[in-house]
Amino acid sequence: MKFTYLLINFLTLLFPLALSFDKRVQFHKSWKFIWPGMAITGLVFLFWDVLFTLKGVWSFNSNYVTGFTILHLPVEEIFFFLTVPFACIFIYACLNYYVKREMEMRLTRVISNLIIIFSILVLIFYHHRLYTRVAFTLVAFLVILFQFIYKVRWLSRFYVTYAVALIPFYIINGILTGLPVVIYNNTEMLDRRIGTIPVEDHFYMMALLLMNIGFFEYFRKRVIKVHYDKFAGVH
């Protein structure tokens, strides 16, 4: 039982890692674009994770973790911010390869507006609850940033990826919150759940994935641009 959370991390990583060498998607060639963004995003979310743990927003069931900690966090929780983004970027890459048709930009804007409006309404009424405030502020900020400031075209593909990623999300988070491995303080959140999963978790994960994919696209296109400039310079 002490290895439960560690095993969940391992299984989350296992299939994307094994399938990274598929000859069609060739996800392993994109690894170099993933690590910088995962490092930056991981530091941001680990900051909040440490704060939430110290503030008692959530705690970890000692029955399901090994007991090794860094900055008051179980090492399994730190691994979580590596394994889950890696798996979800793998889903993103696979969908980009196999699904060529993109969502209309108008529909993308509608989804973005709905997320922003819902987040603002929640923040108006529940801003005093720490987990609620952070989760909805982060996701609203990132959606505004990518939709209306940077106006990225990949946001439509992100929403599709997020919808697909909800399937493993409900399995993994269902285990983590159902056993429970992670114990939540209901006074710091909406206390509304889908099954055993807090509503905030859905938006916290959206912010986590949005930031990771944002960096992934940035570093990928940056390398592509460098190669193009070199090619253009030669010819």
mmCIF file of C-alpha atoms in Angstrom:
data_model
loop_
_atom_site.group_PDB
_atom_site.id
_atom_site.type_symbol
_atom_site.label_atom_id
_atom_site.label_comp_id
_atom_site.label_asym_id
_atom_site.label_seq_id
_atom_site.Cartn_x
_atom_site.Cartn_y
_atom_site.Cartn_z
ATOM 1 C CA MET A 1 0.000 0.000 0.000
ATOM 2 C CA LYS A 2 2.923 2.356 0.644
ATOM 3 C CA PHE A 3 3.759 2.220 -3.061
ATOM 4 C CA THR A 4 0.241 3.051 -4.302
ATOM 5 C CA TYR A 5 0.917 6.649 -5.383
ATOM 6 C CA LEU A 6 4.305 5.661 -6.833
ATOM 7 C CA LEU A 7 2.654 2.878 -8.824
ATOM 8 C CA ILE A 8 0.031 5.298 -10.163
ATOM 9 C CA ASN A 9 2.834 7.558 -11.406
ATOM 10 C CA PHE A 10 4.609 4.617 -13.002
ATOM 11 C CA LEU A 11 1.507 3.414 -14.847
ATOM 12 C CA THR A 12 0.718 6.962 -15.981
ATOM 13 C CA LEU A 13 4.152 7.178 -17.594
ATOM 14 C CA LEU A 14 4.428 3.586 -18.843
ATOM 15 C CA PHE A 15 2.238 3.617 -21.941
ATOM 16 C CA PRO A 16 3.214 7.056 -23.320
ATOM 17 C CA LEU A 17 6.871 6.191 -22.788
ATOM 18 C CA ALA A 18 6.550 2.791 -24.472
ATOM 19 C CA LEU A 19 4.575 4.211 -27.403
ATOM 20 C CA SER A 20 6.901 7.189 -27.864
ATOM 21 C CA PHE A 21 8.896 5.181 -30.392
ATOM 22 C CA ASP A 22 5.938 4.456 -32.659
ATOM 23 C CA LYS A 23 7.124 4.961 -36.243
ATOM 24 C CA ARG A 24 4.213 7.203 -37.151
ATOM 25 C CA VAL A 25 3.967 9.719 -34.309
ATOM 26 C CA GLN A 26 7.665 9.422 -33.308
ATOM 27 C CA PHE A 27 6.987 11.223 -30.059
ATOM 28 C CA HIS A 28 10.519 10.581 -28.794
ATOM 29 C CA LYS A 29 11.794 13.173 -31.278
ATOM 30 C CA SER A 30 9.723 15.799 -29.441
ATOM 31 C CA TRP A 31 11.115 15.046 -25.987
ATOM 32 C CA LYS A 32 13.669 17.847 -26.241
ATOM 33 C CA PHE A 33 10.820 20.353 -26.577
ATOM 34 C CA ILE A 34 9.029 19.033 -23.484
ATOM 35 C CA TRP A 35 11.655 19.186 -20.736
ATOM 36 C CA PRO A 36 12.200 22.994 -20.542
ATOM 37 C CA GLY A 37 8.483 23.717 -20.261
ATOM 38 C CA MET A 38 7.944 20.914 -17.776
ATOM 39 C CA ALA A 39 10.741 22.322 -15.611
ATOM 40 C CA ILE A 40 9.327 25.863 -15.639
ATOM 41 C CA THR A 41 5.709 24.772 -15.162
ATOM 42 C CA GLY A 42 6.723 22.252 -12.525
ATOM 43 C CA LEU A 43 8.395 24.960 -10.438
ATOM 44 C CA VAL A 44 5.277 27.151 -10.619
ATOM 45 C CA PHE A 45 2.903 24.385 -9.609
ATOM 46 C CA LEU A 46 5.231 22.959 -6.986
ATOM 47 C CA PHE A 47 5.263 26.382 -5.339
ATOM 48 C CA TRP A 48 1.477 26.253 -5.017
ATOM 49 C CA ASP A 49 1.612 22.606 -3.981
ATOM 50 C CA VAL A 50 3.993 23.345 -1.111
ATOM 51 C CA LEU A 51 1.882 26.343 -0.088
ATOM 52 C CA PHE A 52 -1.333 24.318 -0.192
ATOM 53 C CA THR A 53 0.243 21.583 1.904
ATOM 54 C CA LEU A 54 1.544 24.039 4.496
ATOM 55 C CA LYS A 55 -1.820 25.863 4.574
ATOM 56 C CA GLY A 56 -3.703 22.613 5.023
ATOM 57 C CA VAL A 57 -5.595 22.815 1.719
ATOM 58 C CA TRP A 58 -4.729 19.179 1.226
ATOM 59 C CA SER A 59 -2.652 16.460 2.831
ATOM 60 C CA PHE A 60 -1.409 13.033 1.851
ATOM 61 C CA ASN A 61 -2.502 9.732 3.332
ATOM 62 C CA SER A 62 0.577 8.107 4.847
ATOM 63 C CA ASN A 63 -0.859 4.662 4.054
ATOM 64 C CA TYR A 64 -0.337 5.196 0.327
ATOM 65 C CA VAL A 65 2.998 7.058 0.071
ATOM 66 C CA THR A 66 6.537 5.848 0.719
ATOM 67 C CA GLY A 67 7.310 8.550 3.294
ATOM 68 C CA PHE A 68 10.140 10.205 1.380
ATOM 69 C CA THR A 69 9.526 13.958 1.179
ATOM 70 C CA ILE A 70 11.041 17.044 -0.453
ATOM 71 C CA LEU A 71 9.868 20.488 0.696
ATOM 72 C CA HIS A 72 7.117 18.858 2.764
ATOM 73 C CA LEU A 73 5.803 17.024 -0.314
ATOM 74 C CA PRO A 74 5.876 13.283 -0.930
ATOM 75 C CA VAL A 75 8.258 12.512 -3.781
ATOM 76 C CA GLU A 76 5.298 10.904 -5.540
ATOM 77 C CA GLU A 77 3.550 14.269 -5.693
ATOM 78 C CA ILE A 78 6.610 15.806 -7.350
ATOM 79 C CA PHE A 79 6.697 12.956 -9.872
ATOM 80 C CA PHE A 80 3.014 13.674 -10.589
ATOM 81 C CA PHE A 81 3.952 17.021 -12.162
ATOM 82 C CA LEU A 82 6.246 15.174 -14.552
ATOM 83 C CA THR A 83 4.301 12.040 -15.419
ATOM 84 C CA VAL A 84 0.888 13.637 -16.017
ATOM 85 C CA PRO A 85 2.090 16.472 -18.313
ATOM 86 C CA PHE A 86 4.274 14.016 -20.244
ATOM 87 C CA ALA A 87 1.316 11.694 -20.785
ATOM 88 C CA CYS A 88 -0.989 14.536 -21.817
ATOM 89 C CA ILE A 89 1.500 16.070 -24.254
ATOM 90 C CA PHE A 90 1.770 12.579 -25.740
ATOM 91 C CA ILE A 91 -2.023 12.613 -26.239
ATOM 92 C CA TYR A 92 -1.699 16.078 -27.793
ATOM 93 C CA ALA A 93 0.989 14.882 -30.220
ATOM 94 C CA CYS A 94 -1.023 11.804 -31.207
ATOM 95 C CA LEU A 95 -4.155 13.855 -31.853
ATOM 96 C CA ASN A 96 -2.134 16.313 -33.941
ATOM 97 C CA TYR A 97 -0.919 13.421 -36.077
ATOM 98 C CA TYR A 98 -4.126 11.448 -36.466
ATOM 99 C CA VAL A 99 -6.765 14.207 -36.386
ATOM 100 C CA LYS A 100 -6.122 16.700 -39.171
ATOM 101 C CA ARG A 101 -9.386 18.599 -38.954
ATOM 102 C CA GLU A 102 -9.301 21.518 -36.526
ATOM 103 C CA MET A 103 -12.071 23.080 -34.496
ATOM 104 C CA GLU A 104 -13.381 26.341 -35.940
ATOM 105 C CA MET A 105 -11.740 29.380 -34.378
ATOM 106 C CA ARG A 106 -15.161 30.810 -33.572
ATOM 107 C CA LEU A 107 -16.009 27.745 -31.488
ATOM 108 C CA THR A 108 -12.614 27.960 -29.804
ATOM 109 C CA ARG A 109 -13.365 31.546 -28.768
ATOM 110 C CA VAL A 110 -16.768 30.514 -27.440
ATOM 111 C CA ILE A 111 -15.175 27.821 -25.261
ATOM 112 C CA SER A 112 -12.522 30.273 -24.054
ATOM 113 C CA ASN A 113 -15.141 32.897 -23.214
ATOM 114 C CA LEU A 114 -17.231 30.374 -21.295
ATOM 115 C CA ILE A 115 -14.204 29.292 -19.247
ATOM 116 C CA ILE A 116 -13.293 32.900 -18.483
ATOM 117 C CA ILE A 117 -16.844 33.934 -17.563
ATOM 118 C CA PHE A 118 -17.374 30.869 -15.376
ATOM 119 C CA SER A 119 -14.013 31.417 -13.659
ATOM 120 C CA ILE A 120 -14.790 35.080 -12.948
ATOM 121 C CA LEU A 121 -18.219 34.215 -11.503
ATOM 122 C CA VAL A 122 -16.703 31.571 -9.250
ATOM 123 C CA LEU A 123 -13.995 33.996 -8.108
ATOM 124 C CA ILE A 124 -16.577 36.660 -7.275
ATOM 125 C CA PHE A 125 -18.476 34.383 -4.918
ATOM 126 C CA TYR A 126 -15.713 32.088 -3.621
ATOM 127 C CA HIS A 127 -12.503 34.172 -3.760
ATOM 128 C CA HIS A 128 -11.973 33.592 -0.023
ATOM 129 C CA ARG A 129 -11.282 29.887 -0.590
ATOM 130 C CA LEU A 130 -7.617 29.380 -1.403
ATOM 131 C CA TYR A 131 -7.733 26.373 -3.747
ATOM 132 C CA THR A 132 -10.725 27.821 -5.588
ATOM 133 C CA ARG A 133 -9.046 31.213 -5.962
ATOM 134 C CA VAL A 134 -5.774 29.849 -7.286
ATOM 135 C CA ALA A 135 -7.260 27.237 -9.656
ATOM 136 C CA PHE A 136 -9.727 29.574 -11.349
ATOM 137 C CA THR A 137 -7.366 32.559 -11.424
ATOM 138 C CA LEU A 138 -4.653 30.489 -13.105
ATOM 139 C CA VAL A 139 -6.908 29.006 -15.756
ATOM 140 C CA ALA A 140 -8.621 32.349 -16.536
ATOM 141 C CA PHE A 141 -5.259 34.107 -16.847
ATOM 142 C CA LEU A 142 -3.814 31.450 -19.164
ATOM 143 C CA VAL A 143 -6.885 31.281 -21.398
ATOM 144 C CA ILE A 144 -6.920 35.079 -21.750
ATOM 145 C CA LEU A 145 -3.178 35.031 -22.474
ATOM 146 C CA PHE A 146 -3.304 32.414 -25.215
ATOM 147 C CA GLN A 147 -6.696 33.269 -26.717
ATOM 148 C CA PHE A 148 -6.707 37.050 -26.763
ATOM 149 C CA ILE A 149 -3.117 38.211 -26.320
ATOM 150 C CA TYR A 150 -1.000 35.646 -28.180
ATOM 151 C CA LYS A 151 -3.959 34.412 -30.293
ATOM 152 C CA VAL A 152 -2.399 30.976 -30.725
ATOM 153 C CA ARG A 153 -3.909 28.647 -33.306
ATOM 154 C CA TRP A 154 -3.163 25.491 -31.329
ATOM 155 C CA LEU A 155 -5.688 26.360 -28.607
ATOM 156 C CA SER A 156 -8.443 24.525 -30.477
ATOM 157 C CA ARG A 157 -6.318 21.371 -30.463
ATOM 158 C CA PHE A 158 -5.633 21.891 -26.775
ATOM 159 C CA TYR A 159 -9.346 21.806 -25.952
ATOM 160 C CA VAL A 160 -9.726 18.538 -27.841
ATOM 161 C CA THR A 161 -6.700 17.145 -26.013
ATOM 162 C CA TYR A 162 -8.144 18.207 -22.671
ATOM 163 C CA ALA A 163 -11.448 16.487 -23.461
ATOM 164 C CA VAL A 164 -9.629 13.245 -24.324
ATOM 165 C CA ALA A 165 -7.312 13.579 -21.298
ATOM 166 C CA LEU A 166 -10.357 13.664 -19.011
ATOM 167 C CA ILE A 167 -10.685 9.903 -19.521
ATOM 168 C CA PRO A 168 -7.369 8.982 -17.827
ATOM 169 C CA PHE A 169 -7.869 11.965 -15.496
ATOM 170 C CA TYR A 170 -11.042 10.439 -14.058
ATOM 171 C CA ILE A 171 -9.319 7.088 -13.640
ATOM 172 C CA ILE A 172 -6.142 8.431 -12.004
ATOM 173 C CA ASN A 173 -7.722 11.200 -9.960
ATOM 174 C CA GLY A 174 -10.601 8.935 -9.094
ATOM 175 C CA ILE A 175 -8.136 6.578 -7.419
ATOM 176 C CA LEU A 176 -6.216 9.400 -5.732
ATOM 177 C CA THR A 177 -9.374 10.977 -4.290
ATOM 178 C CA GLY A 178 -11.328 7.772 -3.796
ATOM 179 C CA LEU A 179 -8.927 5.790 -1.614
ATOM 180 C CA PRO A 180 -8.038 8.606 -0.696
ATOM 181 C CA VAL A 181 -4.360 9.216 -1.367
ATOM 182 C CA VAL A 182 -4.945 12.980 -1.311
ATOM 183 C CA ILE A 183 -7.176 14.377 1.438
ATOM 184 C CA TYR A 184 -8.819 17.763 0.805
ATOM 185 C CA ASN A 185 -9.839 20.473 3.249
ATOM 186 C CA ASN A 186 -13.386 21.332 2.155
ATOM 187 C CA THR A 187 -13.246 24.795 3.738
ATOM 188 C CA GLU A 188 -10.662 25.898 1.152
ATOM 189 C CA MET A 189 -12.650 24.768 -1.900
ATOM 190 C CA LEU A 190 -16.145 24.730 -3.351
ATOM 191 C CA ASP A 191 -16.903 21.349 -1.771
ATOM 192 C CA ARG A 192 -18.504 20.279 -5.040
ATOM 193 C CA ARG A 193 -17.283 17.051 -6.577
ATOM 194 C CA ILE A 194 -17.763 14.954 -9.663
ATOM 195 C CA GLY A 195 -17.684 11.524 -8.113
ATOM 196 C CA THR A 196 -14.884 11.909 -5.599
ATOM 197 C CA ILE A 197 -12.953 14.529 -7.622
ATOM 198 C CA PRO A 198 -13.204 18.209 -6.583
ATOM 199 C CA VAL A 199 -14.413 20.612 -9.289
ATOM 200 C CA GLU A 200 -11.233 22.648 -8.791
ATOM 201 C CA ASP A 201 -9.091 19.686 -9.845
ATOM 202 C CA HIS A 202 -10.545 19.893 -13.366
ATOM 203 C CA PHE A 203 -9.473 23.523 -13.774
ATOM 204 C CA TYR A 204 -6.162 23.067 -11.950
ATOM 205 C CA MET A 205 -5.323 20.288 -14.406
ATOM 206 C CA MET A 206 -6.438 22.455 -17.321
ATOM 207 C CA ALA A 207 -4.046 25.202 -16.186
ATOM 208 C CA LEU A 208 -1.239 22.662 -15.707
ATOM 209 C CA LEU A 209 -1.681 21.210 -19.191
ATOM 210 C CA LEU A 210 -2.234 24.580 -20.859
ATOM 211 C CA MET A 211 1.020 25.946 -19.489
ATOM 212 C CA ASN A 212 2.946 22.795 -20.433
ATOM 213 C CA ILE A 213 1.587 22.672 -23.972
ATOM 214 C CA GLY A 214 2.163 26.413 -24.325
ATOM 215 C CA PHE A 215 5.850 25.967 -23.551
ATOM 216 C CA PHE A 216 6.009 22.817 -25.687
ATOM 217 C CA GLU A 217 4.698 24.733 -28.714
ATOM 218 C CA TYR A 218 6.973 27.687 -27.987
ATOM 219 C CA PHE A 219 10.177 25.636 -27.832
ATOM 220 C CA ARG A 220 9.148 23.458 -30.784
ATOM 221 C CA LYS A 221 8.421 26.414 -33.047
ATOM 222 C CA ARG A 222 11.539 28.215 -31.866
ATOM 223 C CA VAL A 223 13.721 25.324 -33.052
ATOM 224 C CA ILE A 224 11.786 25.065 -36.314
ATOM 225 C CA LYS A 225 12.315 28.799 -36.908
ATOM 226 C CA VAL A 226 16.059 28.507 -36.253
ATOM 227 C CA HIS A 227 16.333 25.672 -38.797
ATOM 228 C CA TYR A 228 14.268 27.619 -41.318
ATOM 229 C CA ASP A 229 16.415 30.748 -40.885
ATOM 230 C CA LYS A 230 19.563 28.694 -41.400
ATOM 231 C CA PHE A 231 18.104 27.095 -44.516
ATOM 232 C CA ALA A 232 16.922 30.463 -45.863
ATOM 233 C CA GLY A 233 20.332 31.976 -45.168
ATOM 234 C CA VAL A 234 22.118 29.277 -47.108
ATOM 235 C CA HIS A 235 19.794 29.500 -50.113
#
